[in-house]
Amino acid sequence: MAEDKNSGVIQNQDRINKLIDGLTLFDDDLMSRVFDKNIEATELLLRIILERKIKVISVNGQEEMKNAAVGGRNITLDVHALDENGEKMDIEVQGNSEGAHIRRARYHSSVLDSRMLKEGQEFKEIKDSYVIFIYKHDKFQEGLPLYHIDRYVRETGKLFEDGSHIIYVNGNYKGDDEIGHLMQDFHQTDPDNMHYKELSQGVRHFKEVEEGRDTMCEAVQEYAKEYALKKRTEDVKSLMESTGFSLEQSLNALKIQGEERERVIEQLQQ
């Protein structure tokens, strides 16, 4: 019995190791850790995307921003950077079209802006904000490396320079230039094959250095738990809809007990 249990643990660890080996910077768990507190890598990324030199003074991965409204939706930024001029940057990686929805970009932009001014400050004091979606595919199917979303005055065609910037990066772009090399690095699983050392060093730490890899193991295990909880919650909801069972009847029918039962109920009430 003990041997079977140990075998299961080893097999599970093997699966986790394979998952970690296959991670790229398009996986937000890895990406947010590589860039967290990593000013050098963040400056490289922003310099290439914004096409100008930039001095970053702080950067945090997986930073939650709470909505001031009671019951309002909070957001978690993959990477939140601040430059020396007080301009805020939200950098998101996304592998599916729904996650990179244009209205999500609008919402992220509004949450960033809402936290910029203190009571008594004038509106003209608000700094520029940047929401950057590094999308794994070509969001607008035009073959361009970057898509800048700006406001214009419809009648004149002139730019409405309110300081709000939304940029989509084409993760499918393969040009032989800086942005093309950057996107190749985002698709790369092996740090030895990356163009930019600022990125390869970070990826290597979380894939090959014991301390960093242990962190990724914990992240993968936590993701597996969250995925399992989501699946169980969907099973309960489906059973309730198909049979007319109450929540309690559905939980009993699926033999969901203890802490798992409490967490499923919590998920259904959100």
Coordinates of C-alpha atoms in Angstrom, one line a residue:
M1 CA 0.0 0.0 0.0
A2 CA 2.8 2.4 0.9
E3 CA 4.6 1.5 -2.3
D4 CA 1.5 2.4 -4.4
K5 CA 1.1 5.7 -2.5
N6 CA 4.8 6.6 -3.2
S7 CA 4.4 5.6 -6.8
G8 CA 1.4 8.0 -7.1
V9 CA 3.4 10.8 -5.6
I10 CA 6.3 10.2 -8.0
Q11 CA 4.0 10.1 -11.0
N12 CA 2.3 13.3 -9.8
Q13 CA 5.7 15.0 -9.4
D14 CA 6.7 13.8 -12.9
R15 CA 3.6 15.4 -14.4
I16 CA 4.3 18.7 -12.5
N17 CA 7.9 18.7 -13.8
K18 CA 6.7 18.2 -17.4
L19 CA 4.2 21.0 -17.0
I20 CA 7.0 23.4 -15.7
D21 CA 9.4 22.3 -18.5
G22 CA 6.7 23.3 -21.0
L23 CA 5.8 26.7 -19.6
T24 CA 6.5 29.8 -21.6
L25 CA 6.2 33.5 -20.8
F26 CA 2.7 33.3 -22.2
D27 CA 1.8 31.4 -19.0
D28 CA 1.0 34.1 -16.5
D29 CA 2.2 32.1 -13.5
L30 CA 5.7 32.1 -15.0
M31 CA 5.6 35.5 -16.7
S32 CA 4.5 37.4 -13.5
R33 CA 7.2 35.7 -11.5
V34 CA 9.9 36.4 -14.1
F35 CA 9.0 40.1 -14.1
D36 CA 8.2 40.6 -10.4
K37 CA 10.8 43.1 -9.0
N38 CA 12.8 42.5 -12.2
I39 CA 13.4 46.1 -13.3
E40 CA 15.9 45.2 -16.0
A41 CA 13.6 42.8 -17.8
T42 CA 10.6 45.1 -17.5
E43 CA 12.6 48.0 -19.0
L44 CA 13.6 45.8 -21.9
L45 CA 10.1 44.8 -22.5
L46 CA 8.7 48.3 -22.3
R47 CA 11.5 49.8 -24.4
I48 CA 10.7 47.5 -27.3
I49 CA 6.9 47.8 -27.1
L50 CA 6.8 51.6 -26.4
E51 CA 9.7 52.2 -28.8
R52 CA 11.5 54.6 -26.4
K53 CA 13.8 54.4 -23.4
I54 CA 12.0 54.1 -20.1
K55 CA 13.2 54.2 -16.5
V56 CA 11.1 51.8 -14.3
I57 CA 11.2 52.5 -10.5
S58 CA 9.0 49.6 -9.4
V59 CA 7.4 46.5 -10.8
N60 CA 5.2 43.8 -9.2
G61 CA 3.8 40.6 -10.5
Q62 CA 0.2 39.4 -9.8
E63 CA -0.8 42.7 -8.0
E64 CA -4.5 42.9 -7.1
M65 CA -6.3 46.2 -7.5
K66 CA -9.6 46.5 -5.7
N67 CA -12.6 48.2 -7.0
A68 CA -13.8 51.1 -4.7
A69 CA -17.4 50.1 -5.3
V70 CA -19.0 47.6 -2.9
G71 CA -19.4 44.4 -4.9
G72 CA -17.4 45.8 -7.8
R73 CA -15.0 43.6 -9.7
N74 CA -11.4 43.6 -8.7
I75 CA -8.6 42.9 -11.2
T76 CA -5.2 41.2 -10.8
L77 CA -2.5 42.6 -13.0
D78 CA 0.0 40.1 -14.4
V79 CA 2.7 42.8 -14.2
H80 CA 2.2 46.3 -12.7
A81 CA 5.1 48.8 -13.4
L82 CA 5.6 52.4 -12.5
D83 CA 8.1 54.7 -14.3
E84 CA 10.1 57.7 -13.0
N85 CA 7.4 60.1 -14.3
G86 CA 4.6 58.4 -12.4
E87 CA 3.1 56.7 -15.5
K88 CA 1.5 53.3 -14.7
M89 CA 1.8 50.3 -16.9
D90 CA -0.3 47.2 -16.8
I91 CA 1.2 44.3 -18.8
E92 CA -1.0 41.3 -19.4
V93 CA -0.3 38.0 -21.2
Q94 CA -3.2 36.2 -22.8
G95 CA -3.6 33.0 -24.7
N96 CA -7.3 33.2 -25.6
S97 CA -9.5 35.8 -27.3
E98 CA -12.0 36.2 -24.4
G99 CA -9.2 37.1 -22.0
A100 CA -7.9 39.7 -24.4
H101 CA -11.4 41.1 -25.0
I102 CA -11.3 44.8 -26.0
R103 CA -13.7 45.7 -23.1
R104 CA -11.4 44.1 -20.6
A105 CA -8.7 46.5 -21.8
R106 CA -11.1 49.4 -21.2
Y107 CA -11.9 48.2 -17.7
H108 CA -8.2 47.7 -16.8
S109 CA -7.5 51.2 -18.0
S110 CA -10.3 52.7 -16.0
V111 CA -9.2 50.9 -12.8
L112 CA -5.6 52.1 -13.3
D113 CA -6.8 55.7 -13.8
S114 CA -9.2 55.7 -10.8
R115 CA -6.3 55.1 -8.4
M116 CA -4.0 57.9 -9.7
L117 CA -5.5 61.0 -8.1
K118 CA -5.8 61.8 -4.4
E119 CA -8.6 63.9 -2.9
G120 CA -8.1 67.6 -3.9
Q121 CA -5.8 66.9 -6.9
E122 CA -6.8 68.4 -10.2
F123 CA -7.7 66.3 -13.2
K124 CA -4.8 67.7 -15.2
E125 CA -2.4 66.1 -12.8
I126 CA -3.4 62.6 -13.8
K127 CA -0.4 60.7 -15.4
D128 CA -0.5 58.6 -18.6
S129 CA -1.5 55.0 -18.2
Y130 CA -0.7 52.0 -20.4
V131 CA -2.6 48.8 -20.7
I132 CA -0.5 46.3 -22.8
F133 CA -1.9 43.0 -23.9
I134 CA 0.7 40.5 -25.2
Y135 CA -1.7 38.2 -27.0
K136 CA -0.5 34.8 -28.1
H137 CA -2.2 35.2 -31.5
D138 CA -2.8 38.1 -33.9
K139 CA -5.8 39.9 -32.2
F140 CA -6.8 42.0 -35.3
Q141 CA -5.5 39.6 -38.0
E142 CA -3.6 42.3 -39.9
G143 CA 0.0 40.9 -39.5
L144 CA 1.3 43.9 -37.7
P145 CA 3.6 43.5 -34.6
L146 CA 1.8 46.2 -32.6
Y147 CA -1.7 47.7 -32.5
H148 CA -2.1 51.1 -30.7
I149 CA -5.6 51.9 -29.6
D150 CA -6.1 55.7 -29.4
R151 CA -9.0 58.1 -29.1
Y152 CA -9.7 60.5 -32.0
V153 CA -12.1 63.4 -32.5
R154 CA -14.4 61.9 -35.1
E155 CA -15.2 65.1 -36.9
T156 CA -11.6 66.3 -37.3
G157 CA -9.6 63.1 -37.2
K158 CA -7.3 64.7 -34.7
L159 CA -5.8 62.7 -31.8
F160 CA -7.6 63.2 -28.5
E161 CA -4.6 63.1 -26.2
D162 CA -6.0 62.2 -22.8
G163 CA -3.0 60.1 -21.8
S164 CA -4.8 56.8 -21.9
H165 CA -2.9 54.1 -24.0
I166 CA -4.0 50.6 -24.9
I167 CA -1.6 48.4 -26.9
Y168 CA -2.0 44.9 -28.3
V169 CA 1.1 43.0 -29.1
N170 CA 0.9 40.3 -31.8
G171 CA 2.4 37.2 -30.2
N172 CA 2.4 35.5 -33.6
Y173 CA 4.7 38.1 -35.1
K174 CA 7.9 36.5 -36.4
G175 CA 9.8 39.4 -37.8
D176 CA 13.6 39.5 -37.7
D177 CA 13.6 42.6 -35.5
E178 CA 13.5 43.4 -31.7
I179 CA 9.7 42.9 -31.3
G180 CA 10.0 39.7 -33.4
H181 CA 12.8 38.4 -31.2
L182 CA 10.8 39.3 -28.1
M183 CA 7.8 37.3 -29.2
Q184 CA 10.0 34.4 -30.1
D185 CA 11.4 34.5 -26.5
F186 CA 7.8 34.5 -25.2
H187 CA 7.1 31.3 -27.1
Q188 CA 10.4 29.6 -26.0
T189 CA 10.5 26.9 -23.3
D190 CA 14.3 26.7 -23.1
P191 CA 16.1 29.8 -21.7
D192 CA 19.2 28.8 -23.6
N193 CA 17.4 29.5 -26.9
M194 CA 16.2 33.0 -26.0
H195 CA 17.5 36.2 -27.6
Y196 CA 17.4 38.4 -24.5
K197 CA 19.5 37.6 -21.4
E198 CA 17.2 39.8 -19.3
L199 CA 14.4 37.2 -20.0
S200 CA 16.5 34.0 -20.2
Q201 CA 18.0 34.6 -16.7
G202 CA 14.6 35.0 -15.1
V203 CA 13.1 31.9 -16.9
R204 CA 16.2 29.9 -16.0
H205 CA 15.8 30.8 -12.3
F206 CA 12.2 29.4 -12.2
K207 CA 12.9 26.4 -14.3
E208 CA 16.5 25.3 -13.3
V209 CA 17.4 26.8 -10.0
E210 CA 16.1 24.7 -7.1
E211 CA 14.6 27.6 -5.2
G212 CA 12.8 29.0 -8.2
R213 CA 11.6 25.7 -9.5
D214 CA 10.1 24.9 -6.0
T215 CA 8.1 28.1 -6.3
M216 CA 6.8 27.0 -9.7
C217 CA 5.9 23.5 -8.3
E218 CA 3.8 25.2 -5.7
A219 CA 2.1 27.4 -8.2
V220 CA 1.3 24.5 -10.5
Q221 CA -0.1 22.5 -7.6
E222 CA -2.2 25.4 -6.5
Y223 CA -3.5 25.8 -10.1
A224 CA -4.4 22.1 -10.1
K225 CA -6.4 22.6 -6.9
E226 CA -8.2 25.7 -8.3
Y227 CA -9.0 23.8 -11.6
A228 CA -10.4 20.8 -9.6
L229 CA -12.6 23.2 -7.5
K230 CA -13.9 24.9 -10.7
K231 CA -14.7 21.5 -12.2
R232 CA -16.6 20.4 -9.1
T233 CA -18.5 23.7 -8.9
E234 CA -19.5 23.3 -12.6
D235 CA -20.7 19.7 -11.9
V236 CA -22.9 20.9 -9.0
K237 CA -24.4 23.7 -11.1
S238 CA -25.0 21.3 -14.0
L239 CA -26.7 18.8 -11.8
M240 CA -29.0 21.4 -10.2
E241 CA -30.0 22.7 -13.7
S242 CA -30.6 19.3 -15.2
T243 CA -32.5 17.6 -12.3
G244 CA -34.0 20.5 -10.2
F245 CA -32.1 19.3 -7.2
S246 CA -31.4 21.8 -4.4
L247 CA -27.8 22.8 -3.7
E248 CA -27.7 20.5 -0.7
Q249 CA -29.1 17.6 -2.7
S250 CA -26.6 18.1 -5.5
L251 CA -23.7 18.2 -3.1
N252 CA -24.9 15.0 -1.4
A253 CA -25.4 13.3 -4.7
L254 CA -21.8 14.1 -5.8
K255 CA -20.5 13.2 -2.3
I256 CA -18.9 16.6 -1.8
Q257 CA -18.1 17.0 1.9
G258 CA -16.0 18.9 4.4
E259 CA -13.8 21.7 3.3
E260 CA -14.4 21.0 -0.4
R261 CA -18.1 21.4 0.2
E262 CA -17.6 24.8 1.9
R263 CA -15.4 26.0 -1.0
V264 CA -17.9 24.9 -3.7
I265 CA -20.7 26.7 -1.9
E266 CA -18.6 29.8 -1.6
Q267 CA -17.8 29.7 -5.4
L268 CA -21.5 29.3 -6.2
Q269 CA -22.4 32.4 -4.1
Q270 CA -20.0 34.7 -5.9

